[in-house]
Short mmCIF file of C-alpha atoms in Angstrom, two decimals:
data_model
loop_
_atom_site.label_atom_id
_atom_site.label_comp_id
_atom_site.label_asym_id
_atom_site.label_seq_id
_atom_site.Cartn_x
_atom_site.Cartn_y
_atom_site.Cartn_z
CA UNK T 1000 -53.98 -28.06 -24.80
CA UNK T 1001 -53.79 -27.84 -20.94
CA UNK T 1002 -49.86 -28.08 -19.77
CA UNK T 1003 -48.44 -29.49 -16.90
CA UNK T 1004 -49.19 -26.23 -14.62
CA UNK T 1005 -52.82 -27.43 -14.15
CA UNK T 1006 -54.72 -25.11 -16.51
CA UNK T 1007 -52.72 -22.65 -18.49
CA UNK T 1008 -53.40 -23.19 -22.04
CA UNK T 1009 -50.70 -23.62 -24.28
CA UNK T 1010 -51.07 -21.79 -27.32
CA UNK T 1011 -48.47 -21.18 -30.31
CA UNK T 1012 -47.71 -18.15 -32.25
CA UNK T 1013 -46.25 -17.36 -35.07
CA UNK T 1014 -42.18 -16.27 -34.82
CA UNK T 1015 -42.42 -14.83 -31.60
CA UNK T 1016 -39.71 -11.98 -30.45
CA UNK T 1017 -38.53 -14.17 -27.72
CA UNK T 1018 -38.65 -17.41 -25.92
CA UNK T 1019 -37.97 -18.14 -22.52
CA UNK T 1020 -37.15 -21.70 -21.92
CA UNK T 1021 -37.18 -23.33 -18.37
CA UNK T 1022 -37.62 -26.30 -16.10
CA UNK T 1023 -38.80 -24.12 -13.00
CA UNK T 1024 -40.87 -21.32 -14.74
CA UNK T 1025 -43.45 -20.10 -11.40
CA UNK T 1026 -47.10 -19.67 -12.77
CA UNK T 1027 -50.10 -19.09 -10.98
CA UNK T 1028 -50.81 -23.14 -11.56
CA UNK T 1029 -47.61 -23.77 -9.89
CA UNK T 1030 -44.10 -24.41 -11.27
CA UNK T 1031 -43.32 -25.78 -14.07
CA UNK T 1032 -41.15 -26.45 -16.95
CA UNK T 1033 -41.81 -25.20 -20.13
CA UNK T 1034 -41.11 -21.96 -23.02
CA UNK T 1035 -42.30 -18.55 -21.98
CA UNK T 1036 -43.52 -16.92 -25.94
CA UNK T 1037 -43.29 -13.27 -26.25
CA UNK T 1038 -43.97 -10.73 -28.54
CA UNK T 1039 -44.66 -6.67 -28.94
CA UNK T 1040 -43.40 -7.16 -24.76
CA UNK T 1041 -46.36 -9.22 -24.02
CA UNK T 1042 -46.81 -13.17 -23.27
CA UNK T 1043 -48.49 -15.19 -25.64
CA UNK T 1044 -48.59 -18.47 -24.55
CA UNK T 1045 -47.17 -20.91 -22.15
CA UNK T 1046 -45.92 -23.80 -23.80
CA UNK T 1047 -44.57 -27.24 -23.79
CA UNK T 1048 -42.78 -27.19 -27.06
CA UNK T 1049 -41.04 -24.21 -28.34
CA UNK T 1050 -41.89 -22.88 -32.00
CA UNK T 1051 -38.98 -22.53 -34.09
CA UNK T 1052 -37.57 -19.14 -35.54
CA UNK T 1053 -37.91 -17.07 -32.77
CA UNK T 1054 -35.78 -14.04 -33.11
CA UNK T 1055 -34.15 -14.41 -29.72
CA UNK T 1056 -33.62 -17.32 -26.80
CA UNK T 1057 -32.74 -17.37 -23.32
CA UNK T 1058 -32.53 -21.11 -21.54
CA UNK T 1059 -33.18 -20.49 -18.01
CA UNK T 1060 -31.59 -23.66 -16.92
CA UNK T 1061 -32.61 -24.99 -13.59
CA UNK T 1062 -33.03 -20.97 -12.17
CA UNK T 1063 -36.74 -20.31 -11.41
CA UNK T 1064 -38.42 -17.75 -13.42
CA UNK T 1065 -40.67 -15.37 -11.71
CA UNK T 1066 -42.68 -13.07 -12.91
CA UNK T 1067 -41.19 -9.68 -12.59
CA UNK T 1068 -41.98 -8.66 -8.66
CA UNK T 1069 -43.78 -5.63 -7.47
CA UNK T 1070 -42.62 -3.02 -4.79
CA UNK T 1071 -45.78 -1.00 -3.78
CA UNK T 1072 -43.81 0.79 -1.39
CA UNK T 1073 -41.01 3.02 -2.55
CA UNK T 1074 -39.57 6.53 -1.97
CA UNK T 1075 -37.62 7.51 -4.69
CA UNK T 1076 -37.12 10.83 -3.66
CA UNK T 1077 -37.93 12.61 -7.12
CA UNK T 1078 -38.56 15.81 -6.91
CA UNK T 1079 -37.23 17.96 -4.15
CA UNK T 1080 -35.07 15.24 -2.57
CA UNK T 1081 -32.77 13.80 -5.35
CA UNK T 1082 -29.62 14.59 -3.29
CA UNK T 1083 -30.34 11.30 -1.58
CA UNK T 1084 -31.97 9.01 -4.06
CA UNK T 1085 -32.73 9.28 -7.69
CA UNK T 1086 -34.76 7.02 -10.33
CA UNK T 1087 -32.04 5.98 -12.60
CA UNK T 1088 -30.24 4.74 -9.07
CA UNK T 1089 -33.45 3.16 -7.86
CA UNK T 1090 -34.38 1.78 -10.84
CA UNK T 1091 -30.91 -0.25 -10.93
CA UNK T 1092 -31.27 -1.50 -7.54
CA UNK T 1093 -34.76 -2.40 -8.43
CA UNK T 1094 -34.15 -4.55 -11.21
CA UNK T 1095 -31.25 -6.01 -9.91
CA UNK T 1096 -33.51 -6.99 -6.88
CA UNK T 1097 -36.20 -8.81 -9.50
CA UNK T 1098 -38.50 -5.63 -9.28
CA UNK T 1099 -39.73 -4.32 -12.84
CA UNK T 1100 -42.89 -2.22 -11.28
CA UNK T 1101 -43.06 0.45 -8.04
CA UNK T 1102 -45.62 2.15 -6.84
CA UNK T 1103 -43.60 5.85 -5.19
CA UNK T 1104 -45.36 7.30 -2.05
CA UNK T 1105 -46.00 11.21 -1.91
CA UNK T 1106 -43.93 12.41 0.31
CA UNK T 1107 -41.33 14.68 -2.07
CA UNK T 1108 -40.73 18.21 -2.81
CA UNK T 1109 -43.40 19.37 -3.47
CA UNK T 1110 -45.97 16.77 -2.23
CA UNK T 1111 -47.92 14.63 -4.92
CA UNK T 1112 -50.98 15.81 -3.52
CA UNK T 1113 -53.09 16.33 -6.75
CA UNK T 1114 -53.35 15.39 -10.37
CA UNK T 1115 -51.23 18.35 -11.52
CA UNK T 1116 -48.47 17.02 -9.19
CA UNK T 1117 -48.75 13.43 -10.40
CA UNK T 1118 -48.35 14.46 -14.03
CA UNK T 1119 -45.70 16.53 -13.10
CA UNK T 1120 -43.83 14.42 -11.39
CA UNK T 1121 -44.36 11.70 -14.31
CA UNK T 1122 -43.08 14.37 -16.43
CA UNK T 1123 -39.61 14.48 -14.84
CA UNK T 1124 -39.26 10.90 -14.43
CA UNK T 1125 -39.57 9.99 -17.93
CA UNK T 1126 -36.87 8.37 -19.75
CA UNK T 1127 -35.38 7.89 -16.95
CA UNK T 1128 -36.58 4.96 -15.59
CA UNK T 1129 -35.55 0.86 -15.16
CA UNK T 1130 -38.73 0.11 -14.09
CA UNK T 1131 -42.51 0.45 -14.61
CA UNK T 1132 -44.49 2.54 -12.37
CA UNK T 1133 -47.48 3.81 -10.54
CA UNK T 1134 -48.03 6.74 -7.91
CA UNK T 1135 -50.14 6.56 -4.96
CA UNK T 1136 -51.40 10.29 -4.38
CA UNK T 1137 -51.00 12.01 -0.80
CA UNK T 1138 -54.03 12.24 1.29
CA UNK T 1139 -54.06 15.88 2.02
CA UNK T 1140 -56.06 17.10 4.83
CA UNK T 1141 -56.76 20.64 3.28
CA UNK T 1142 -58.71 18.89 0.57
CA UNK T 1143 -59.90 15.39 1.57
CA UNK T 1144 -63.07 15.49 -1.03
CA UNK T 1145 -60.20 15.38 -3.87
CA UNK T 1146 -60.17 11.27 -3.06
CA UNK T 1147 -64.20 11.30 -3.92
CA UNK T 1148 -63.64 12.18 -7.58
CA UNK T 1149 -60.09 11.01 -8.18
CA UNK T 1150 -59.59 9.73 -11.81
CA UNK T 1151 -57.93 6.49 -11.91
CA UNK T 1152 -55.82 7.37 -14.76
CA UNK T 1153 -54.21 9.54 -12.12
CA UNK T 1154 -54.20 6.98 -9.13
CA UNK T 1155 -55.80 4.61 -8.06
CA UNK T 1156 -54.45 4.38 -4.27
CA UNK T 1157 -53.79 7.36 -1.28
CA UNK T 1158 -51.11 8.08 1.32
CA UNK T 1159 -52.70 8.73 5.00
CA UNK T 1160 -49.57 9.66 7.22
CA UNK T 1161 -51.24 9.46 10.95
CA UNK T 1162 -48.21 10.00 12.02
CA UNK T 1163 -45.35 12.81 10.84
CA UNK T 1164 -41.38 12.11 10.50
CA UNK T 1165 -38.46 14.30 8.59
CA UNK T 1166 -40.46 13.50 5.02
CA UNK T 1167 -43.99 13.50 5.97
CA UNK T 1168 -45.76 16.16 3.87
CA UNK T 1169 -49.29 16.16 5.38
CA UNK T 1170 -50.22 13.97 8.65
CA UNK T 1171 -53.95 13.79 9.31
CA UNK T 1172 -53.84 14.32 12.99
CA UNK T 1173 -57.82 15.84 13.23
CA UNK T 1174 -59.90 12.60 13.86
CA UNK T 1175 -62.98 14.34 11.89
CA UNK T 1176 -60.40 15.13 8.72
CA UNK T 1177 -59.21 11.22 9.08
CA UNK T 1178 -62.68 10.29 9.28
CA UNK T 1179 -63.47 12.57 5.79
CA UNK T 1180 -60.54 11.04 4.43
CA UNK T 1181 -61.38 7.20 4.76
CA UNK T 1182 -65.65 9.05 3.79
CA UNK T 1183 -64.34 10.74 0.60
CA UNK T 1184 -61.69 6.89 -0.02
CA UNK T 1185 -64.77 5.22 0.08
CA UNK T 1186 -67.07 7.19 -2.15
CA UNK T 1187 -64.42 7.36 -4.67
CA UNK T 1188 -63.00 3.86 -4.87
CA UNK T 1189 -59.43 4.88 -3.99
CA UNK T 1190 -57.89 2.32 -1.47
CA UNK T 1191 -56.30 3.58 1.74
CA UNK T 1192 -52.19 3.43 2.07
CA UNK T 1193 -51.85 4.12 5.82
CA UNK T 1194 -48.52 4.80 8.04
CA UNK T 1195 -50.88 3.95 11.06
CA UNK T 1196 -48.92 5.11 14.16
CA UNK T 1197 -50.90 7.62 16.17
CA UNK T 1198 -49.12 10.90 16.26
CA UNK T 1199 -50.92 12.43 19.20
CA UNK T 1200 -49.82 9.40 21.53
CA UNK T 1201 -46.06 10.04 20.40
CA UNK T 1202 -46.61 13.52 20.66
CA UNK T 1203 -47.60 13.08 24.58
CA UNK T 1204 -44.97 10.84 25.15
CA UNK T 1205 -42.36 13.11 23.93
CA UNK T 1206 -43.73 15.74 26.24
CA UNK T 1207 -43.45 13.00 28.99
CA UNK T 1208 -40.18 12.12 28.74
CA UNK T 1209 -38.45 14.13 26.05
CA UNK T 1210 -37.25 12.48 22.54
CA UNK T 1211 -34.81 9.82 22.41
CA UNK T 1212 -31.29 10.36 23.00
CA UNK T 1213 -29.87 6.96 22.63
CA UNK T 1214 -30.42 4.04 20.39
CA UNK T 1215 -30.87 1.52 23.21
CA UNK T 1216 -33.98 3.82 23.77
CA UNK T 1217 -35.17 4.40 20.44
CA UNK T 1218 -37.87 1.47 20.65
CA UNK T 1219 -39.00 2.16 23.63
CA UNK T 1220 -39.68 6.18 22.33
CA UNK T 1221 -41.64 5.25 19.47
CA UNK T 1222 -43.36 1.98 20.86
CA UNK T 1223 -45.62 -0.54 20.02
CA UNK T 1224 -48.62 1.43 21.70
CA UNK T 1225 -48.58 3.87 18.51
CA UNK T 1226 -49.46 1.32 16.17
CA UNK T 1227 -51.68 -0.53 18.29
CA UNK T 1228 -53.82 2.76 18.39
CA UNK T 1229 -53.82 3.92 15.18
CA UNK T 1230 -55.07 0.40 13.61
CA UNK T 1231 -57.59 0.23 15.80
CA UNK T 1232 -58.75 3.30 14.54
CA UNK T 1233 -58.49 2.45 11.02
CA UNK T 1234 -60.54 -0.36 11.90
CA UNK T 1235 -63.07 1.35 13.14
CA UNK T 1236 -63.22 3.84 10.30
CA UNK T 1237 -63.08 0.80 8.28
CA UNK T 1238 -66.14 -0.26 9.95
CA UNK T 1239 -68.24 2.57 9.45
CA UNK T 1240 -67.16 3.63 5.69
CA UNK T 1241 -66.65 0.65 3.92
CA UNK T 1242 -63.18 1.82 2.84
CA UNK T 1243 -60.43 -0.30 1.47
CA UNK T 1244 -57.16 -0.01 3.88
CA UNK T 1245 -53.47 -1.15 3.86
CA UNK T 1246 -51.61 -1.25 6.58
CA UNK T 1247 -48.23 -0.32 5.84
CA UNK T 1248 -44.82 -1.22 7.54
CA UNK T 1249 -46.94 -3.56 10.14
CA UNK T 1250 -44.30 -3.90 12.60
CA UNK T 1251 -45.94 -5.65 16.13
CA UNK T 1252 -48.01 -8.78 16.56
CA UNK T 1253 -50.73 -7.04 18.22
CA UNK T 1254 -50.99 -5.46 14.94
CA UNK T 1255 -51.24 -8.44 13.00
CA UNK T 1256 -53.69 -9.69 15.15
CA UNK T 1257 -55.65 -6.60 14.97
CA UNK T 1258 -55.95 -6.95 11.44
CA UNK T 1259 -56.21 -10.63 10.60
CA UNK T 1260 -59.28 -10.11 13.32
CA UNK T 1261 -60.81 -7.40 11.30
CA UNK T 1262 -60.55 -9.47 7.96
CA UNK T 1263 -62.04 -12.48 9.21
CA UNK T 1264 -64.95 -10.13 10.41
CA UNK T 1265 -65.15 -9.10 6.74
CA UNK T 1266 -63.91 -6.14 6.71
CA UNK T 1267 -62.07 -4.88 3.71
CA UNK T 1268 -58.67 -4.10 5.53
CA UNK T 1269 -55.23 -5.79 4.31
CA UNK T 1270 -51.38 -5.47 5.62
CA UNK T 1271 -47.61 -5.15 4.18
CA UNK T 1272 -44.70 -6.68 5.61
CA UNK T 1273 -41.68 -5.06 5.03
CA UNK T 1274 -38.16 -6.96 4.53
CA UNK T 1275 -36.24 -4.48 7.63
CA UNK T 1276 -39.12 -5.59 9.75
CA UNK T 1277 -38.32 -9.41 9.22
CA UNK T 1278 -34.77 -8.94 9.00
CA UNK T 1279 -34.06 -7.27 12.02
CA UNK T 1280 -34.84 -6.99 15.99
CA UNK T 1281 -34.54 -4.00 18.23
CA UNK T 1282 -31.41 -5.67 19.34
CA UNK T 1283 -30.10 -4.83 15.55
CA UNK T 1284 -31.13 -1.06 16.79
CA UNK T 1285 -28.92 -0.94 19.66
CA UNK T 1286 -26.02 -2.56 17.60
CA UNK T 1287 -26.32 -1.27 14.04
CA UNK T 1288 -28.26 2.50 15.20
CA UNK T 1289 -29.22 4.80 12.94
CA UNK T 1290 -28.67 2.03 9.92
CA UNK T 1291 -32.14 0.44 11.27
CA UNK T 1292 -33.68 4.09 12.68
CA UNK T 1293 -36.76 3.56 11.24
CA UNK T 1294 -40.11 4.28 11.60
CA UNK T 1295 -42.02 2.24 12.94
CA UNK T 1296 -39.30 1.45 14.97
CA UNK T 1297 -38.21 -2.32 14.75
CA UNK T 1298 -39.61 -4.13 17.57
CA UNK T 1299 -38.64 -7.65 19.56
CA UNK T 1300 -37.72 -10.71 18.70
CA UNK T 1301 -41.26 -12.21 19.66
CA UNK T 1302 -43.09 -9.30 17.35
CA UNK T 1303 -40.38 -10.44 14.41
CA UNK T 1304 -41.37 -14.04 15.04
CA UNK T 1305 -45.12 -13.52 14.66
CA UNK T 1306 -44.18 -11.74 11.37
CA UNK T 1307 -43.19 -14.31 10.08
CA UNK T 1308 -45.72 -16.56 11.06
CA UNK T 1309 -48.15 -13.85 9.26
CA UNK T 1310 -45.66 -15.03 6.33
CA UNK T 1311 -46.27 -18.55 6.79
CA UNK T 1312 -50.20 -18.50 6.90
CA UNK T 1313 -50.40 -15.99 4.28
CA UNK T 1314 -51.85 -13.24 6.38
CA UNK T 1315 -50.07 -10.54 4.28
CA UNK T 1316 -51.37 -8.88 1.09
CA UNK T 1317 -48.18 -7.66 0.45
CA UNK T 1318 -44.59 -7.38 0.74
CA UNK T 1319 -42.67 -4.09 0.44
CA UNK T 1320 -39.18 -2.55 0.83
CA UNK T 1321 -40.23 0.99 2.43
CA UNK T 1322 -36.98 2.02 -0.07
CA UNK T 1323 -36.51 5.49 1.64
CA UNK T 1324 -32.64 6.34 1.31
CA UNK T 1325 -31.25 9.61 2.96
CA UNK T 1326 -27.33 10.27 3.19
CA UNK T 1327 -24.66 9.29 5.13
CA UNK T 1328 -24.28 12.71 6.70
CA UNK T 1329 -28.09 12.58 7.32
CA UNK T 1330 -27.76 9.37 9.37
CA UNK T 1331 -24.85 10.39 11.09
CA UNK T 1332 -26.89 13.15 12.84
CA UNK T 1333 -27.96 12.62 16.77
CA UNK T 1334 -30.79 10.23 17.54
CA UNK T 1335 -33.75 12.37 17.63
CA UNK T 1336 -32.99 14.41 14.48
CA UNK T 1337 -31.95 11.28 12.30
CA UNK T 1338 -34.28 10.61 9.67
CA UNK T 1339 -36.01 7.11 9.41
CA UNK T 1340 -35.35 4.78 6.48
CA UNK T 1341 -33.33 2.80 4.98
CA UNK T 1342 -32.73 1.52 1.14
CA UNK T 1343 -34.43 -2.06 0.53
CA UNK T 1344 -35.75 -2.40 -2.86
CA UNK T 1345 -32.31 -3.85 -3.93
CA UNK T 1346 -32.40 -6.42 -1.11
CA UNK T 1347 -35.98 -7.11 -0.03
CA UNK T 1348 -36.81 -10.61 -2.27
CA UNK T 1349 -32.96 -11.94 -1.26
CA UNK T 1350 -33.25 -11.29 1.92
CA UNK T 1351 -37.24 -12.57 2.80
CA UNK T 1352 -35.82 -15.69 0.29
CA UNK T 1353 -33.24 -15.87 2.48
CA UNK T 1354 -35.03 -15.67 5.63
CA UNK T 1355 -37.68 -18.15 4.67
CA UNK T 1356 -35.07 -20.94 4.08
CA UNK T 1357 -33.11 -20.47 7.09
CA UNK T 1358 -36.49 -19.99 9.60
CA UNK T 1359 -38.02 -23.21 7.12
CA UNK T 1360 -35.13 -25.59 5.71
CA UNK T 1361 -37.15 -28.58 5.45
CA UNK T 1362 -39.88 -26.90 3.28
CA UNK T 1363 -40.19 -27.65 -0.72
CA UNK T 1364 -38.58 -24.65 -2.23
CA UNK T 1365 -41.78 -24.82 -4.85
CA UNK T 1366 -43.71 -23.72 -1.72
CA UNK T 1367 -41.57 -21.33 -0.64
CA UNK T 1368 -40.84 -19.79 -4.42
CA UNK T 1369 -44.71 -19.59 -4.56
CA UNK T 1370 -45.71 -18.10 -1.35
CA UNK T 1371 -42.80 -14.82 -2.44
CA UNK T 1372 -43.92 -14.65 -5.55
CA UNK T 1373 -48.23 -14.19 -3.97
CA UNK T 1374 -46.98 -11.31 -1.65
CA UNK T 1375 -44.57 -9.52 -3.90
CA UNK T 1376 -45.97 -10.12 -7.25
CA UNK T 1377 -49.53 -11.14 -7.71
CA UNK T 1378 -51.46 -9.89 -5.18
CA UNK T 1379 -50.22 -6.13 -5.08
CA UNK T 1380 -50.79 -6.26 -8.92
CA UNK T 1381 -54.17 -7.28 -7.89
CA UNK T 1382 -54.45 -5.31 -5.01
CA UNK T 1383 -53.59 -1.64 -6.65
CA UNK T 1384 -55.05 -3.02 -10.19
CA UNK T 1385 -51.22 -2.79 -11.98
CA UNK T 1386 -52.82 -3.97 -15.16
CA UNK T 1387 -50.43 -7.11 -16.98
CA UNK T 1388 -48.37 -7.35 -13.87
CA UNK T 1389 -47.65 -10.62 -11.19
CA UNK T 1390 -48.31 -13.56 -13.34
CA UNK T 1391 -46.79 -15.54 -16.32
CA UNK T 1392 -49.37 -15.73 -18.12
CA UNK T 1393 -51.25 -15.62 -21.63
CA UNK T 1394 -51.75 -11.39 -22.15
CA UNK T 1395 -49.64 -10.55 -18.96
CA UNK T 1396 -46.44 -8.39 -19.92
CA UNK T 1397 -43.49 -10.00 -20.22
CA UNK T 1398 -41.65 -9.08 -17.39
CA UNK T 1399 -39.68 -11.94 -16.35
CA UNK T 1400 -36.63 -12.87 -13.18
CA UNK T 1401 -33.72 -15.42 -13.64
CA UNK T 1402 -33.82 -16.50 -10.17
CA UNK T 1403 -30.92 -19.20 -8.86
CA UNK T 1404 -32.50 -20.19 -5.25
CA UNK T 1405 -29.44 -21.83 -4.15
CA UNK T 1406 -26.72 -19.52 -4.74
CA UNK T 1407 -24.82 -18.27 -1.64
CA UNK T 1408 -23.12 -14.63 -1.89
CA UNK T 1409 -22.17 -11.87 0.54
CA UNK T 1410 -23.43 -8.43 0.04
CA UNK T 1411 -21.24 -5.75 0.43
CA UNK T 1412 -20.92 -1.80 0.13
CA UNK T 1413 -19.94 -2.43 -3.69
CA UNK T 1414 -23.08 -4.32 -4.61
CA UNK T 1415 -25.51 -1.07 -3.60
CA UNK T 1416 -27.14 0.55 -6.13
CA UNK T 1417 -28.65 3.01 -4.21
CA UNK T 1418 -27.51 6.73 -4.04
CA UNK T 1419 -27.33 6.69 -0.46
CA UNK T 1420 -24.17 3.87 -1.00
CA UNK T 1421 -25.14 2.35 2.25
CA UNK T 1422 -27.77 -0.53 3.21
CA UNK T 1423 -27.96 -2.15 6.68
CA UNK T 1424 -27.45 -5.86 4.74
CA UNK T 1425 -24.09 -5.27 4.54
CA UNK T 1426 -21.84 -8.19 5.56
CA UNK T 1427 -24.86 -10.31 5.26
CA UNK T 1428 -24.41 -13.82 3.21
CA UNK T 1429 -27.64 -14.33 1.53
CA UNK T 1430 -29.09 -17.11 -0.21
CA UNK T 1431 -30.28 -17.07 -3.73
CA UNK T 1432 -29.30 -14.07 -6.53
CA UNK T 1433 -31.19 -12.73 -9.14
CA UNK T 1434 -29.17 -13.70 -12.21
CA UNK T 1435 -31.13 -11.58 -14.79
CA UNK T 1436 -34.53 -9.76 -15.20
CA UNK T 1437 -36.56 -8.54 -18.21
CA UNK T 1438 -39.04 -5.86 -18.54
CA UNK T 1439 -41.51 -6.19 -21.30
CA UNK T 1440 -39.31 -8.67 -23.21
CA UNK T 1441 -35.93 -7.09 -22.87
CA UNK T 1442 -32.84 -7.70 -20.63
CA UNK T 1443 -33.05 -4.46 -17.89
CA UNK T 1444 -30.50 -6.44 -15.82
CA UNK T 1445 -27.87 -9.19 -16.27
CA UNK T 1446 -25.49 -10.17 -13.85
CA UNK T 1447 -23.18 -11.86 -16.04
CA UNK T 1448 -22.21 -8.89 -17.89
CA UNK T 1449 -22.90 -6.42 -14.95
CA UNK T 1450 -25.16 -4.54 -17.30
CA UNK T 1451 -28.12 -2.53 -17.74
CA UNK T 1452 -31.05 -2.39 -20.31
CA UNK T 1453 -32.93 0.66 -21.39
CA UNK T 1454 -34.86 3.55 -19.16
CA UNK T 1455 -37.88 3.87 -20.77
CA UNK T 1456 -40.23 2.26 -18.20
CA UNK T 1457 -43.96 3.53 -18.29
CA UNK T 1458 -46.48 5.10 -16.10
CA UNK T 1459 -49.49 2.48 -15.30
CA UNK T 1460 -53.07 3.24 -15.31
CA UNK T 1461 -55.52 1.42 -14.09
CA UNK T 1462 -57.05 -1.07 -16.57
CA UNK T 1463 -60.78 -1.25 -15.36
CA UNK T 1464 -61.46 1.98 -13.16
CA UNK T 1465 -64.93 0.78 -12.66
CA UNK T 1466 -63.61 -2.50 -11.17
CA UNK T 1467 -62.94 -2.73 -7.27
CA UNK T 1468 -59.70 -4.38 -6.27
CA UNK T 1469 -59.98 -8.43 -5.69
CA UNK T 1470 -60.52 -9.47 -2.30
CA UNK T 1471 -57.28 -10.64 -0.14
CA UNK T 1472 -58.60 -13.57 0.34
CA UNK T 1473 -59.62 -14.38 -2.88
CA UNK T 1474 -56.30 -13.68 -3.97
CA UNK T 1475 -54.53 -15.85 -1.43
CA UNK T 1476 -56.31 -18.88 -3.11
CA UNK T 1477 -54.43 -19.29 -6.65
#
């Protein structure tokens, strides 16, 4: 029978593994109270009465549950870079952020720039990971027709770096290889993952005035103008080839507006927001340096305000951490040969949480609960086709967040679970803690006891590969 959600059907099973019991669980009818059934890692059913015998409960209390969230923007630095980051230390600041499925960029030694490299890399990884996952492939310029015929088993999504930095493998700086890039995208089905900053713009300014020297000049050496340029050239490619584009790391409001004009021309281009770029001002830059060198740099107060208005109207497809750790010694190097990036897959749902109820304290924290869990759960499953993930649901997997919205708790130095052991949130006091999360049915994280679960998180394929990705739009409806 229909439950109090407004449409999911309630339907009991026999002795299920596990049941979930709640008065806030978030489903994509809204929030409600009820039992979460689980067995063989999936959801069953949605209930208002729990069956007896399960073999295991867990009472939720008055903490939301979410379903597990989705980063589909990480740099976990296997292989080639593991001196800075590694998957068993990303996976434990993933789950203990609420994240139980990434999607890793490319850029690694050696580049994922083929099949052989994804199943490679897939290969080391193995048994060694907290969290589910999925690739995106690197664009490479050599061989843009690979994209045309790529097997979704393999990936479904591709990297296009317009613009190069310490990690970049490939940039596509040749407008008529970028425009057989987004050709070959198009023909094969793959959506477009784009660090859209125009390289040949930076490249003249460099030559103009030399690279940056100083902090309190870092902005103004990798400006707004980059971005500005390169999505207006992804637009246009857009235009011509039909090709499915993400805008990654959107960091300036003409940006935004770029984009969110392009969409409501039809075009089939979406946008990220990343938790840094929310976070922090250029102001932070000058303060904090190379803990918020990043690039795209991290622009005004005015561009951060617009962000979050993107937030508010549900502009964004998606959320994402940009998790790309390097060391302490790496950071501490002068401006221009400091390496962007920060860790953020720890801290990226406490601290947009966070942000959200400070910028909007008079909004119903259902609202709010619901709009993080559209950006970092169900529409980058839908987006990037994670098959079972962002919902609580009937046949979803069971991947589940403890989430107490109220809680207030500083972070410190001790709390990172990145390799790095740094993270510019430091000596923040955020608001709301992830208390525990499950993966598939079982405990990965719980903060009572401090502990971890298991590292056998699996490689996703795409469940329909004949199936294009839903519409943003669409997807901003449920």
């Amino acid at each position: 029978m229909p439950g109090p959600g407004g449409g999911v059907v309630d339907r009991l099973t026999a002795r299920p593994d596990l049941v979930v019991s709640g008065r806030r669980l978030v489903t994509p009818h809204g929030v409600r109270a009820g039992h979460v059934l689980v067995s063989g890692g999936r959801i069953t059913a949605v209930t208002d009465c729990a069956p007896p015998g399960a073999a295991e409960r867990l009472d939720a209390g008055d903490h939301y549950v979410l379903p597990g969230l989705v980063d589909s923007h990480v740099h976990f630095r296997t292989p080639g870079l593991t001196h800075k980051e590694d998957w068993e230390h990303a996976g434990r600041a993933a789950v203990r952020g609420g994240v139980t499925t990434v999607m890793d960029m490319p850029n690694t030694l050696p580049p994922t720039l083929d099949p052989q490299a994804v199943h490679a890399k897939a290969r080391l990884i193995e048994g060694h990971s907290l969290v589910d996952l999925r690739f995106h492939i690197g664009a490479d310029p050599a061989r843009p027709h690979l994209l045309a015929g790529l097997d979704p088993s393999v990936a479904t999504s591709a990297k296009v770096f317009m613009a190069g930095h310490h990690t970049a493998p490939t940039v596509v700086r040749d407008p008529v290889v970028l425009d057989a890039v987004f050709a070959a995208a198009a023909r094969g089905g793959v959506q477009l993952v784009l660090h859209a900053e125009d390289d040949g713009l930076f490249a003249l300014l460099d030559a103009w005035w030399g690279e940056p020297s100083r902090y309190r000049d870092y902005e103004r050496h990798r400006p707004r103008s980059g971005g500005i340029v390169a999505v207006a050239k992804v637009v246009e490619l857009v235009r011509r080839h039909g090709t499915r584009a993400h805008i990654l790391h959107l960091s300036s409001a003409e940006e935004a507006d770029l984009v969110c004009a392009a969409q409501a021309a039809g075009y089939p281009v979406t946008f990220e927001l990343t938790g840094h770029h929310l976070s922090f001002t250029d102001e932070d830059t000058r303060r904090l340096g190379a803990r918020t060198r990043l690039s795209p740099s991290i622009r005004s107060r005015a561009d951060q305000d617009r962000l979050w208005r993107a937030l508010a109207n549900g502009e964004p497809a998606t959320l994402g951490s940009d998790h790309a750790p390097h060391t302490v010694a790496e950071k501490s190097r002068p401006v221009a040969a400091c390496p962007p990036g920060l860790p953020g897959v720890q801290e990226l749902a406490v601290a947009v949480w966070t942000g959200m109820r400070r910028r909007w304290p008079e909004e119903d924290p259902d609202t709010a609960v619901r709009r993080l869990v559209r950006h970092l759960a169900q529409t980058p499953a839908e987006l990037f086709r994670l098959p079972g993930k962002g919902r609580i649901a009937p046949g979803a997997d069971a991947d589940l967040v403890f989430f107490a919205p109220d809680t207030p708790w500083m972070f410190s130095a001790h709390d990172v679970e990145s390799k790095c052991g740094w993270s510019a949130y430091e000596g923040w006091t955020f608001t709301g803690r992830v208390e525990r999360t499950l993966r598939a049915g079982r405990t990965v994280w719980d903060a009572s006891t401090g502990t971890f679960g298991a590292y056998d998180g699996r490689l996703l394929t795409a469940a329909d590969s004949t199936r294009p990705a839903v519409a943003h739009a669409a997807a901003r409806e449920g």
